[in-house]
Amino acid sequence: VGPTNSRPTNNITTGLCQSRSSIATLASNHSCVNSYGQTQQGVFPVMLLGQLLLGISTVPIQPFGMSYVDDYASRRNSPFYIGILLAVTSLGPAAGFMMGSFTLRFYVDFDKTPTDQIQIDSKDLRWVGAWWLGFLIASFLAFFREYWSDNYHSLSLPPPGFPRIALRTLQNPVFMLMCLGQVFCAGIIVGVVTFLAKFMERQFNLTASYATMLIGVVHMPVCVAAIVIGGAVMRRLDLSRSGAAKWCSLAIICTLFVSVPLLFIGCPTQRVAGVFPTSRDGSETACSGRCECPQDAFNPVCASDGTEFRSPCHAGCIAMETDSSSQKVQVGVAGWRWWLRAAGTCGSRCAHLLVVFMVLSALTCFIGPTCKAPCFSTILRYTHMDLGGGAGVFHNTPVIHLYASFLPTPVIYGSVIDSSCILWGRKCGKKTSCQYYDLDSFRHRQVPLAYFIKPLFTRLKSH
């Protein structure tokens, strides 16, 4: 991983107001060059290759494992064991979230940048954590000594009638509806899990490491327990295929109603001069009218009245000094002085809503996954009993899930989130990451996206 070529500083004197002439002088001495060399350009293909290998290695686990359990366990116990298998495979992501909460506390280039030159912390909006460190730690698991069994078995080819069975299975509407239901369910999971940390960061002003830790400590264990409980319930009640389908529909409907309050739980959008509200009140112009502020300047400061400015320059700061007793910053603006509350973002005043959000979101994470084991058990039973051994086609259903949900869903969720951005960062004339979101739009667009998918899942399961 190459260096970021930029080391943000929390020194509040960075980005002070400068006259147009001095800016022109600085601009003439500075040229925007491409910071991505050959080393950095090769990182992305390597990551894609790694993800491809990861997908190849993980796809066989669920289909072959569940088919094995279903073949050797009794009809009554099979859902419970399948639930345990699915729950165990969810422990890996839970451990990953916990590892991420640890690695994101380190600066992305901590191995190349001296500690005294890293002058921002994880609470700063410009902080980029060491996202790559988790891959390095996990790679050590691949260095265990291999063990080869002395028992070798020859691989048998599919039976001659397999293409006919596969075609009949894929043409069966009930089987395809169940698979499509799983696709929509997987789409909800992958979309929420991928962007839940970002949602919590922005809505409740959390650090990336803290948001990731909450997911690993609260949401993932609840989800794992729910999967096991779902299998145990199906075993205890000895649900039939229709009973399991009704159970899944009821669970998703309950999840839908529990999720409704999440539309209204979140912080309002921070007032940022010149950015939000969209109706300009002239506060930024009044402060920075004599300044020539770079468009890519981003070093937030908070005024004493709760208004946030993108940088000291946008606040019109020409001189600053810190009052050690009050921890406030006195600012010189065009001949007069006023007070900033602090360097950095103003934060939010609704931290108490985080507890309510965690309770409701954990409840949705508990209710929804209870139908995962019953759903897979239903598909297995249907392929075995009604399709004359079509369970071999079941081996390919994770591939269907992969292409139909895991590939497009993150892109859809990401596009919806990007549509709520009200200020994009700029560097060398190119758009970078979003600096400010309209939090109400963020919340009102992301949460209903799952509402749109859940009824489709419920409708397909009810057939």
Short mmCIF file of C-alpha atoms in Angstrom, two decimals:
data_model
loop_
_atom_site.label_atom_id
_atom_site.label_comp_id
_atom_site.label_asym_id
_atom_site.label_seq_id
_atom_site.Cartn_x
_atom_site.Cartn_y
_atom_site.Cartn_z
CA VAL A 1 0.00 0.00 0.00
CA GLY A 2 1.54 3.24 -1.08
CA PRO A 3 1.56 6.46 0.91
CA THR A 4 -1.34 8.83 0.76
CA ASN A 5 1.02 11.67 -0.16
CA SER A 6 -0.87 13.94 2.18
CA ARG A 7 -0.56 14.20 5.92
CA PRO A 8 -3.49 16.10 7.39
CA THR A 9 -2.82 18.22 10.38
CA ASN A 10 -5.12 19.37 13.13
CA ASN A 11 -3.13 22.57 13.51
CA ILE A 12 -5.90 25.12 13.39
CA THR A 13 -3.65 27.66 11.73
CA THR A 14 -3.61 25.50 8.62
CA GLY A 15 -5.75 27.02 5.89
CA LEU A 16 -6.06 30.56 7.26
CA CYS A 17 -7.51 33.34 5.18
CA GLN A 18 -5.06 34.71 2.64
CA SER A 19 -5.34 37.53 0.19
CA ARG A 20 -5.93 36.89 -3.49
CA SER A 21 -2.41 38.04 -4.35
CA SER A 22 -0.75 35.66 -1.92
CA ILE A 23 -2.93 32.81 -3.16
CA ALA A 24 -1.91 33.59 -6.73
CA THR A 25 1.75 33.50 -5.67
CA LEU A 26 1.28 30.16 -3.96
CA ALA A 27 -0.63 28.78 -6.92
CA SER A 28 2.17 29.69 -9.29
CA ASN A 29 4.62 27.71 -7.16
CA HIS A 30 2.42 24.68 -6.90
CA SER A 31 1.51 22.22 -9.60
CA CYS A 32 -1.06 19.49 -9.18
CA VAL A 33 0.65 16.28 -10.18
CA ASN A 34 -0.75 12.82 -10.28
CA SER A 35 -0.01 11.28 -6.90
CA TYR A 36 -0.65 7.74 -8.08
CA GLY A 37 2.50 6.08 -9.33
CA GLN A 38 2.91 2.64 -10.81
CA THR A 39 2.98 1.05 -7.36
CA GLN A 40 -0.35 2.56 -6.35
CA GLN A 41 -1.98 1.74 -9.69
CA GLY A 42 -1.21 -1.95 -9.21
CA VAL A 43 -2.91 -2.17 -5.82
CA PHE A 44 -6.49 -2.23 -7.10
CA PRO A 45 -6.05 -5.22 -9.48
CA VAL A 46 -4.31 -7.13 -6.68
CA MET A 47 -7.26 -6.46 -4.37
CA LEU A 48 -9.70 -7.61 -7.05
CA LEU A 49 -7.70 -10.81 -7.53
CA GLY A 50 -7.71 -11.40 -3.78
CA GLN A 51 -11.48 -10.94 -3.58
CA LEU A 52 -11.90 -13.32 -6.52
CA LEU A 53 -9.85 -16.02 -4.78
CA LEU A 54 -11.76 -15.38 -1.56
CA GLY A 55 -15.05 -15.92 -3.37
CA ILE A 56 -13.85 -19.13 -5.01
CA SER A 57 -12.77 -20.55 -1.65
CA THR A 58 -15.92 -19.64 0.27
CA VAL A 59 -18.64 -20.63 -2.21
CA PRO A 60 -18.37 -24.45 -1.67
CA ILE A 61 -18.72 -24.24 2.12
CA GLN A 62 -22.44 -23.63 2.43
CA PRO A 63 -23.89 -25.73 -0.41
CA PHE A 64 -21.74 -28.82 0.12
CA GLY A 65 -21.83 -28.49 3.89
CA MET A 66 -25.61 -28.15 4.06
CA SER A 67 -26.15 -30.98 1.60
CA TYR A 68 -23.85 -33.18 3.70
CA VAL A 69 -25.74 -32.33 6.89
CA ASP A 70 -29.08 -32.93 5.22
CA ASP A 71 -27.94 -36.33 3.88
CA TYR A 72 -26.65 -37.68 7.20
CA ALA A 73 -28.95 -36.00 9.73
CA SER A 74 -32.54 -36.95 10.36
CA ARG A 75 -35.30 -34.90 8.79
CA ARG A 76 -36.19 -33.44 12.19
CA ASN A 77 -32.64 -32.55 13.27
CA SER A 78 -31.40 -31.30 9.91
CA PRO A 79 -32.69 -27.68 10.26
CA PHE A 80 -31.00 -27.33 13.66
CA TYR A 81 -27.62 -28.51 12.37
CA ILE A 82 -27.94 -26.35 9.27
CA GLY A 83 -28.63 -23.39 11.57
CA ILE A 84 -25.44 -24.15 13.50
CA LEU A 85 -23.47 -24.37 10.24
CA LEU A 86 -24.83 -21.02 9.04
CA ALA A 87 -24.17 -19.45 12.44
CA VAL A 88 -20.56 -20.63 12.51
CA THR A 89 -19.94 -19.16 9.06
CA SER A 90 -21.21 -15.83 10.45
CA LEU A 91 -18.62 -15.82 13.23
CA GLY A 92 -15.93 -14.91 10.70
CA PRO A 93 -17.54 -11.56 9.78
CA ALA A 94 -18.10 -10.89 13.48
CA ALA A 95 -14.39 -11.41 14.15
CA GLY A 96 -13.62 -9.26 11.11
CA PHE A 97 -15.62 -6.35 12.50
CA MET A 98 -13.80 -6.63 15.82
CA MET A 99 -10.44 -6.73 14.05
CA GLY A 100 -11.48 -3.74 11.95
CA SER A 101 -12.36 -1.73 15.04
CA PHE A 102 -8.79 -2.33 16.21
CA THR A 103 -6.94 -1.66 12.95
CA LEU A 104 -8.90 1.49 12.10
CA ARG A 105 -7.44 3.16 15.18
CA PHE A 106 -4.09 3.32 13.37
CA TYR A 107 -3.38 5.85 10.65
CA VAL A 108 -3.40 4.37 7.16
CA ASP A 109 0.32 5.09 6.63
CA PHE A 110 1.49 4.62 10.22
CA ASP A 111 4.28 2.35 8.96
CA LYS A 112 5.72 5.13 6.78
CA THR A 113 4.78 8.28 8.68
CA PRO A 114 6.51 9.23 11.95
CA THR A 115 4.13 9.48 14.89
CA ASP A 116 4.94 13.13 15.51
CA GLN A 117 3.82 13.97 11.97
CA ILE A 118 0.37 12.39 12.41
CA GLN A 119 -1.37 15.38 13.96
CA ILE A 120 -4.99 14.23 13.65
CA ASP A 121 -6.83 11.48 15.48
CA SER A 122 -9.60 9.04 14.64
CA LYS A 123 -12.27 11.61 15.56
CA ASP A 124 -11.23 13.85 12.68
CA LEU A 125 -13.34 13.61 9.53
CA ARG A 126 -10.15 13.42 7.47
CA TRP A 127 -8.86 10.37 9.31
CA VAL A 128 -8.18 7.28 7.19
CA GLY A 129 -7.61 4.15 9.25
CA ALA A 130 -5.28 1.26 8.43
CA TRP A 131 -7.92 -0.71 6.54
CA TRP A 132 -5.24 -2.94 4.99
CA LEU A 133 -3.86 -4.17 8.31
CA GLY A 134 -6.67 -6.70 8.77
CA PHE A 135 -5.72 -8.47 5.54
CA LEU A 136 -2.14 -8.75 6.76
CA ILE A 137 -3.17 -10.19 10.12
CA ALA A 138 -5.63 -12.66 8.59
CA SER A 139 -3.03 -13.84 6.06
CA PHE A 140 -1.06 -15.50 8.87
CA LEU A 141 -3.85 -18.09 9.10
CA ALA A 142 -2.69 -19.38 5.72
CA PHE A 143 0.73 -20.37 7.08
CA PHE A 144 -0.42 -23.31 9.17
CA ARG A 145 1.21 -26.57 8.19
CA GLU A 146 -0.82 -28.50 5.66
CA TYR A 147 -2.14 -31.95 6.48
CA TRP A 148 -2.72 -34.53 3.76
CA SER A 149 -4.97 -37.48 4.41
CA ASP A 150 -3.77 -40.93 3.36
CA ASN A 151 -7.25 -41.79 2.17
CA TYR A 152 -7.69 -40.80 -1.44
CA HIS A 153 -10.98 -40.96 -3.24
CA SER A 154 -11.56 -40.63 -6.94
CA LEU A 155 -14.01 -38.00 -8.04
CA SER A 156 -17.13 -39.31 -9.71
CA LEU A 157 -18.70 -37.58 -12.65
CA PRO A 158 -22.29 -36.34 -12.47
CA PRO A 159 -24.87 -39.00 -13.32
CA PRO A 160 -26.01 -39.14 -16.96
CA GLY A 161 -29.41 -37.76 -16.05
CA PHE A 162 -28.06 -34.70 -14.23
CA PRO A 163 -28.63 -32.18 -17.08
CA ARG A 164 -32.25 -33.32 -17.36
CA ILE A 165 -32.78 -33.06 -13.59
CA ALA A 166 -31.10 -29.65 -13.49
CA LEU A 167 -33.27 -28.33 -16.31
CA ARG A 168 -36.44 -29.63 -14.68
CA THR A 169 -35.41 -28.06 -11.38
CA LEU A 170 -34.68 -24.66 -12.91
CA GLN A 171 -38.01 -24.72 -14.74
CA ASN A 172 -39.93 -25.35 -11.54
CA PRO A 173 -41.60 -22.09 -10.41
CA VAL A 174 -41.66 -22.97 -6.70
CA PHE A 175 -37.94 -23.69 -6.59
CA MET A 176 -37.11 -20.51 -8.51
CA LEU A 177 -39.39 -18.40 -6.30
CA MET A 178 -37.61 -19.72 -3.21
CA CYS A 179 -34.24 -18.96 -4.77
CA LEU A 180 -35.36 -15.44 -5.71
CA GLY A 181 -36.59 -14.96 -2.16
CA GLN A 182 -33.13 -15.88 -0.92
CA VAL A 183 -31.61 -13.45 -3.41
CA PHE A 184 -33.65 -10.55 -2.00
CA CYS A 185 -32.87 -11.63 1.56
CA ALA A 186 -29.15 -11.81 0.79
CA GLY A 187 -29.41 -8.41 -0.89
CA ILE A 188 -30.76 -6.86 2.31
CA ILE A 189 -28.00 -8.43 4.39
CA VAL A 190 -25.09 -7.49 2.15
CA GLY A 191 -26.38 -3.95 1.64
CA VAL A 192 -26.96 -3.26 5.31
CA VAL A 193 -23.76 -4.92 6.54
CA THR A 194 -21.62 -3.13 3.95
CA PHE A 195 -22.82 0.38 4.83
CA LEU A 196 -24.14 0.09 8.39
CA ALA A 197 -20.87 1.34 9.88
CA LYS A 198 -20.86 4.36 7.57
CA PHE A 199 -24.52 5.02 8.42
CA MET A 200 -23.74 5.03 12.16
CA GLU A 201 -20.64 7.17 11.69
CA ARG A 202 -22.53 9.93 9.93
CA GLN A 203 -25.84 9.76 11.76
CA PHE A 204 -24.38 9.74 15.28
CA ASN A 205 -20.93 11.28 14.73
CA LEU A 206 -19.05 8.11 15.66
CA THR A 207 -15.52 7.16 14.75
CA ALA A 208 -15.10 4.37 12.20
CA SER A 209 -13.45 2.09 14.77
CA TYR A 210 -16.21 2.61 17.35
CA ALA A 211 -19.02 2.03 14.83
CA THR A 212 -17.31 -1.13 13.60
CA MET A 213 -16.86 -2.36 17.16
CA LEU A 214 -20.57 -1.85 17.93
CA ILE A 215 -21.51 -3.96 14.91
CA GLY A 216 -19.10 -6.72 15.95
CA VAL A 217 -20.20 -6.69 19.59
CA VAL A 218 -23.96 -6.18 19.21
CA HIS A 219 -25.34 -6.90 15.74
CA MET A 220 -23.26 -9.90 14.67
CA PRO A 221 -23.67 -11.97 17.89
CA VAL A 222 -27.41 -11.29 17.83
CA CYS A 223 -27.56 -12.41 14.21
CA VAL A 224 -25.60 -15.60 14.97
CA ALA A 225 -27.89 -16.46 17.89
CA ALA A 226 -30.97 -15.81 15.75
CA ILE A 227 -29.81 -18.25 13.06
CA VAL A 228 -29.35 -21.03 15.62
CA ILE A 229 -32.69 -20.24 17.26
CA GLY A 230 -34.42 -20.37 13.88
CA GLY A 231 -33.11 -23.88 13.28
CA ALA A 232 -34.05 -24.93 16.81
CA VAL A 233 -37.60 -23.61 16.39
CA MET A 234 -38.06 -25.53 13.16
CA ARG A 235 -36.79 -28.66 14.88
CA ARG A 236 -38.96 -28.15 17.95
CA LEU A 237 -42.16 -27.44 16.01
CA ASP A 238 -41.28 -29.93 13.27
CA LEU A 239 -42.39 -27.42 10.65
CA SER A 240 -43.40 -28.63 7.23
CA ARG A 241 -42.32 -26.87 4.06
CA SER A 242 -45.42 -24.68 4.07
CA GLY A 243 -44.99 -24.03 7.79
CA ALA A 244 -41.38 -22.95 7.28
CA ALA A 245 -42.44 -20.62 4.45
CA LYS A 246 -45.10 -19.07 6.70
CA TRP A 247 -42.53 -18.68 9.47
CA CYS A 248 -40.18 -16.83 7.12
CA SER A 249 -42.96 -14.54 5.90
CA LEU A 250 -44.02 -13.73 9.47
CA ALA A 251 -40.42 -13.00 10.51
CA ILE A 252 -39.84 -10.61 7.61
CA ILE A 253 -43.15 -8.81 8.20
CA CYS A 254 -42.24 -8.33 11.88
CA THR A 255 -38.80 -7.06 10.85
CA LEU A 256 -40.46 -4.59 8.52
CA PHE A 257 -42.61 -3.09 11.26
CA VAL A 258 -39.76 -2.97 13.78
CA SER A 259 -37.61 -1.14 11.21
CA VAL A 260 -40.13 1.67 10.63
CA PRO A 261 -38.96 3.77 13.64
CA LEU A 262 -35.42 3.74 12.22
CA LEU A 263 -36.65 6.27 9.65
CA PHE A 264 -36.96 8.86 12.41
CA ILE A 265 -33.98 7.99 14.63
CA GLY A 266 -30.94 10.01 13.72
CA CYS A 267 -29.31 13.39 14.08
CA PRO A 268 -30.29 16.43 12.02
CA THR A 269 -27.85 17.70 9.44
CA GLN A 270 -25.18 19.92 10.95
CA ARG A 271 -25.41 23.57 9.97
CA VAL A 272 -22.43 24.27 7.72
CA ALA A 273 -21.97 27.81 6.43
CA GLY A 274 -22.38 27.96 2.68
CA VAL A 275 -23.29 24.27 2.46
CA PHE A 276 -26.37 23.56 4.58
CA PRO A 277 -29.05 24.86 4.76
CA THR A 278 -29.07 25.40 1.02
CA SER A 279 -30.57 28.88 1.38
CA ARG A 280 -27.52 31.05 1.83
CA ASP A 281 -27.68 33.31 4.84
CA GLY A 282 -24.44 35.07 3.95
CA SER A 283 -22.60 33.86 7.05
CA GLU A 284 -19.71 32.38 5.08
CA THR A 285 -19.54 35.33 2.69
CA ALA A 286 -19.51 37.81 5.57
CA CYS A 287 -16.59 36.02 7.20
CA SER A 288 -14.55 35.07 4.17
CA GLY A 289 -15.44 37.85 1.75
CA ARG A 290 -11.83 39.06 1.63
CA CYS A 291 -10.37 35.58 1.41
CA GLU A 292 -9.54 33.40 -1.54
CA CYS A 293 -10.25 29.94 -0.12
CA PRO A 294 -9.16 26.87 -2.10
CA GLN A 295 -12.06 24.74 -3.24
CA ASP A 296 -10.40 21.61 -1.88
CA ALA A 297 -9.81 23.09 1.59
CA PHE A 298 -11.25 20.85 4.30
CA ASN A 299 -10.23 21.42 7.91
CA PRO A 300 -13.53 21.92 9.81
CA VAL A 301 -13.83 24.43 12.62
CA CYS A 302 -16.81 25.05 14.88
CA ALA A 303 -18.04 28.52 15.82
CA SER A 304 -19.39 29.37 19.25
CA ASP A 305 -22.96 29.55 17.90
CA GLY A 306 -22.80 25.97 16.59
CA THR A 307 -22.14 26.87 12.96
CA GLU A 308 -19.51 24.76 11.25
CA PHE A 309 -17.09 26.06 8.61
CA ARG A 310 -15.27 23.92 6.09
CA SER A 311 -11.92 25.42 7.02
CA PRO A 312 -10.47 28.36 8.98
CA CYS A 313 -10.28 30.20 5.67
CA HIS A 314 -14.03 29.82 5.09
CA ALA A 315 -14.53 31.18 8.60
CA GLY A 316 -12.45 34.22 7.61
CA CYS A 317 -9.68 33.46 10.08
CA ILE A 318 -6.55 35.54 9.53
CA ALA A 319 -5.00 34.90 12.95
CA MET A 320 -5.77 32.45 15.73
CA GLU A 321 -4.62 31.79 19.28
CA THR A 322 -5.80 29.20 21.81
CA ASP A 323 -7.07 30.10 25.27
CA SER A 324 -5.70 27.31 27.47
CA SER A 325 -8.16 27.98 30.29
CA SER A 326 -11.36 27.72 28.24
CA GLN A 327 -9.97 25.51 25.46
CA LYS A 328 -11.50 27.96 23.00
CA VAL A 329 -9.83 29.57 20.04
CA GLN A 330 -9.78 33.32 19.56
CA VAL A 331 -10.02 34.30 15.92
CA GLY A 332 -9.00 37.46 14.16
CA VAL A 333 -11.34 38.29 11.30
CA ALA A 334 -10.67 41.41 9.26
CA GLY A 335 -9.80 43.63 12.22
CA TRP A 336 -12.19 42.21 14.82
CA ARG A 337 -12.12 39.16 17.06
CA TRP A 338 -14.57 36.39 17.89
CA TRP A 339 -14.49 32.92 19.39
CA LEU A 340 -14.48 29.45 17.92
CA ARG A 341 -15.76 26.71 20.16
CA ALA A 342 -13.13 24.23 18.96
CA ALA A 343 -11.09 23.02 16.05
CA GLY A 344 -12.86 20.20 14.25
CA THR A 345 -16.47 19.38 13.55
CA CYS A 346 -19.22 20.60 15.86
CA GLY A 347 -20.48 17.07 16.33
CA SER A 348 -24.06 16.18 17.19
CA ARG A 349 -26.38 16.83 20.08
CA CYS A 350 -28.34 13.59 19.83
CA ALA A 351 -25.93 10.95 21.10
CA HIS A 352 -28.72 9.62 23.33
CA LEU A 353 -30.54 8.35 20.23
CA LEU A 354 -27.71 5.90 19.56
CA VAL A 355 -28.99 3.61 22.33
CA VAL A 356 -32.48 3.56 20.82
CA PHE A 357 -31.04 2.89 17.38
CA MET A 358 -28.89 0.02 18.64
CA VAL A 359 -31.84 -1.63 20.40
CA LEU A 360 -34.15 -1.44 17.38
CA SER A 361 -31.48 -2.41 14.84
CA ALA A 362 -30.40 -5.34 17.03
CA LEU A 363 -34.04 -6.43 17.23
CA THR A 364 -34.30 -6.43 13.44
CA CYS A 365 -31.03 -8.40 13.30
CA PHE A 366 -32.60 -10.95 15.63
CA ILE A 367 -36.00 -11.42 13.98
CA GLY A 368 -34.96 -11.55 10.33
CA PRO A 369 -32.20 -14.22 10.44
CA THR A 370 -34.46 -16.69 12.29
CA CYS A 371 -35.81 -17.68 8.88
CA LYS A 372 -32.43 -18.44 7.32
CA ALA A 373 -32.12 -22.09 8.41
CA PRO A 374 -35.81 -22.89 7.71
CA CYS A 375 -35.46 -21.40 4.24
CA PHE A 376 -32.44 -23.49 3.27
CA SER A 377 -34.02 -26.59 4.80
CA THR A 378 -37.16 -26.00 2.77
CA ILE A 379 -35.18 -25.77 -0.46
CA LEU A 380 -33.34 -29.00 0.36
CA ARG A 381 -36.55 -30.84 1.21
CA TYR A 382 -38.22 -29.64 -1.94
CA THR A 383 -35.37 -30.69 -4.22
CA HIS A 384 -35.08 -34.09 -2.55
CA MET A 385 -38.76 -34.99 -2.33
CA ASP A 386 -40.40 -33.35 -5.33
CA LEU A 387 -37.65 -33.10 -7.92
CA GLY A 388 -36.11 -36.55 -7.69
CA GLY A 389 -32.61 -35.71 -6.48
CA GLY A 390 -32.37 -32.19 -7.81
CA ALA A 391 -30.38 -31.19 -4.75
CA GLY A 392 -27.35 -31.15 -6.98
CA VAL A 393 -28.78 -27.98 -8.47
CA PHE A 394 -28.97 -26.63 -4.93
CA HIS A 395 -25.17 -26.54 -4.97
CA ASN A 396 -25.42 -23.71 -7.49
CA THR A 397 -27.86 -21.54 -5.54
CA PRO A 398 -25.03 -19.68 -3.72
CA VAL A 399 -23.71 -18.76 -7.16
CA ILE A 400 -27.16 -17.37 -7.98
CA HIS A 401 -27.09 -15.40 -4.73
CA LEU A 402 -23.60 -14.12 -5.52
CA TYR A 403 -24.38 -12.76 -8.95
CA ALA A 404 -27.96 -11.65 -8.29
CA SER A 405 -27.50 -9.97 -4.90
CA PHE A 406 -23.89 -9.70 -3.72
CA LEU A 407 -22.73 -7.98 -6.90
CA PRO A 408 -25.43 -5.35 -7.65
CA THR A 409 -26.72 -4.64 -4.14
CA PRO A 410 -23.66 -2.78 -2.76
CA VAL A 411 -23.59 -0.70 -5.93
CA ILE A 412 -27.27 0.18 -5.52
CA TYR A 413 -26.86 1.05 -1.85
CA GLY A 414 -23.73 3.08 -2.58
CA SER A 415 -25.49 5.05 -5.32
CA VAL A 416 -28.42 5.82 -3.02
CA ILE A 417 -26.05 7.02 -0.30
CA ASP A 418 -24.08 9.15 -2.76
CA SER A 419 -27.29 10.84 -3.85
CA SER A 420 -27.62 12.34 -0.36
CA CYS A 421 -24.19 14.01 -0.49
CA ILE A 422 -24.33 17.81 -0.34
CA LEU A 423 -20.60 18.55 -0.62
CA TRP A 424 -18.04 16.47 -2.45
CA GLY A 425 -14.34 16.76 -1.81
CA ARG A 426 -12.11 17.92 -4.66
CA LYS A 427 -8.49 17.17 -5.38
CA CYS A 428 -6.64 18.11 -8.54
CA GLY A 429 -9.96 18.99 -10.12
CA LYS A 430 -11.41 15.54 -9.50
CA LYS A 431 -14.20 14.50 -7.18
CA THR A 432 -13.10 12.48 -4.16
CA SER A 433 -15.10 11.35 -1.12
CA CYS A 434 -18.19 13.02 0.31
CA GLN A 435 -17.45 15.57 3.02
CA TYR A 436 -21.01 16.37 4.14
CA TYR A 437 -24.27 14.45 3.82
CA ASP A 438 -27.84 15.57 4.18
CA LEU A 439 -28.44 13.23 7.10
CA ASP A 440 -32.22 13.25 6.76
CA SER A 441 -31.96 12.27 3.09
CA PHE A 442 -29.29 9.72 3.96
CA ARG A 443 -31.60 8.07 6.47
CA HIS A 444 -34.82 8.41 4.47
CA ARG A 445 -33.24 6.87 1.37
CA GLN A 446 -31.17 4.04 2.78
CA VAL A 447 -33.70 2.60 5.24
CA PRO A 448 -36.65 2.49 2.77
CA LEU A 449 -34.41 0.69 0.26
CA ALA A 450 -34.62 -2.36 2.51
CA TYR A 451 -38.38 -1.75 2.79
CA PHE A 452 -38.61 -2.12 -0.98
CA ILE A 453 -36.71 -5.42 -0.95
CA LYS A 454 -38.34 -7.04 2.09
CA PRO A 455 -41.91 -7.15 0.70
CA LEU A 456 -40.56 -8.85 -2.43
CA PHE A 457 -38.87 -11.46 -0.25
CA THR A 458 -42.06 -11.95 1.78
CA ARG A 459 -44.22 -12.24 -1.32
CA LEU A 460 -41.96 -14.85 -2.90
CA LYS A 461 -41.78 -16.89 0.30
CA SER A 462 -45.55 -16.95 0.71
CA HIS A 463 -46.04 -18.81 -2.59
#
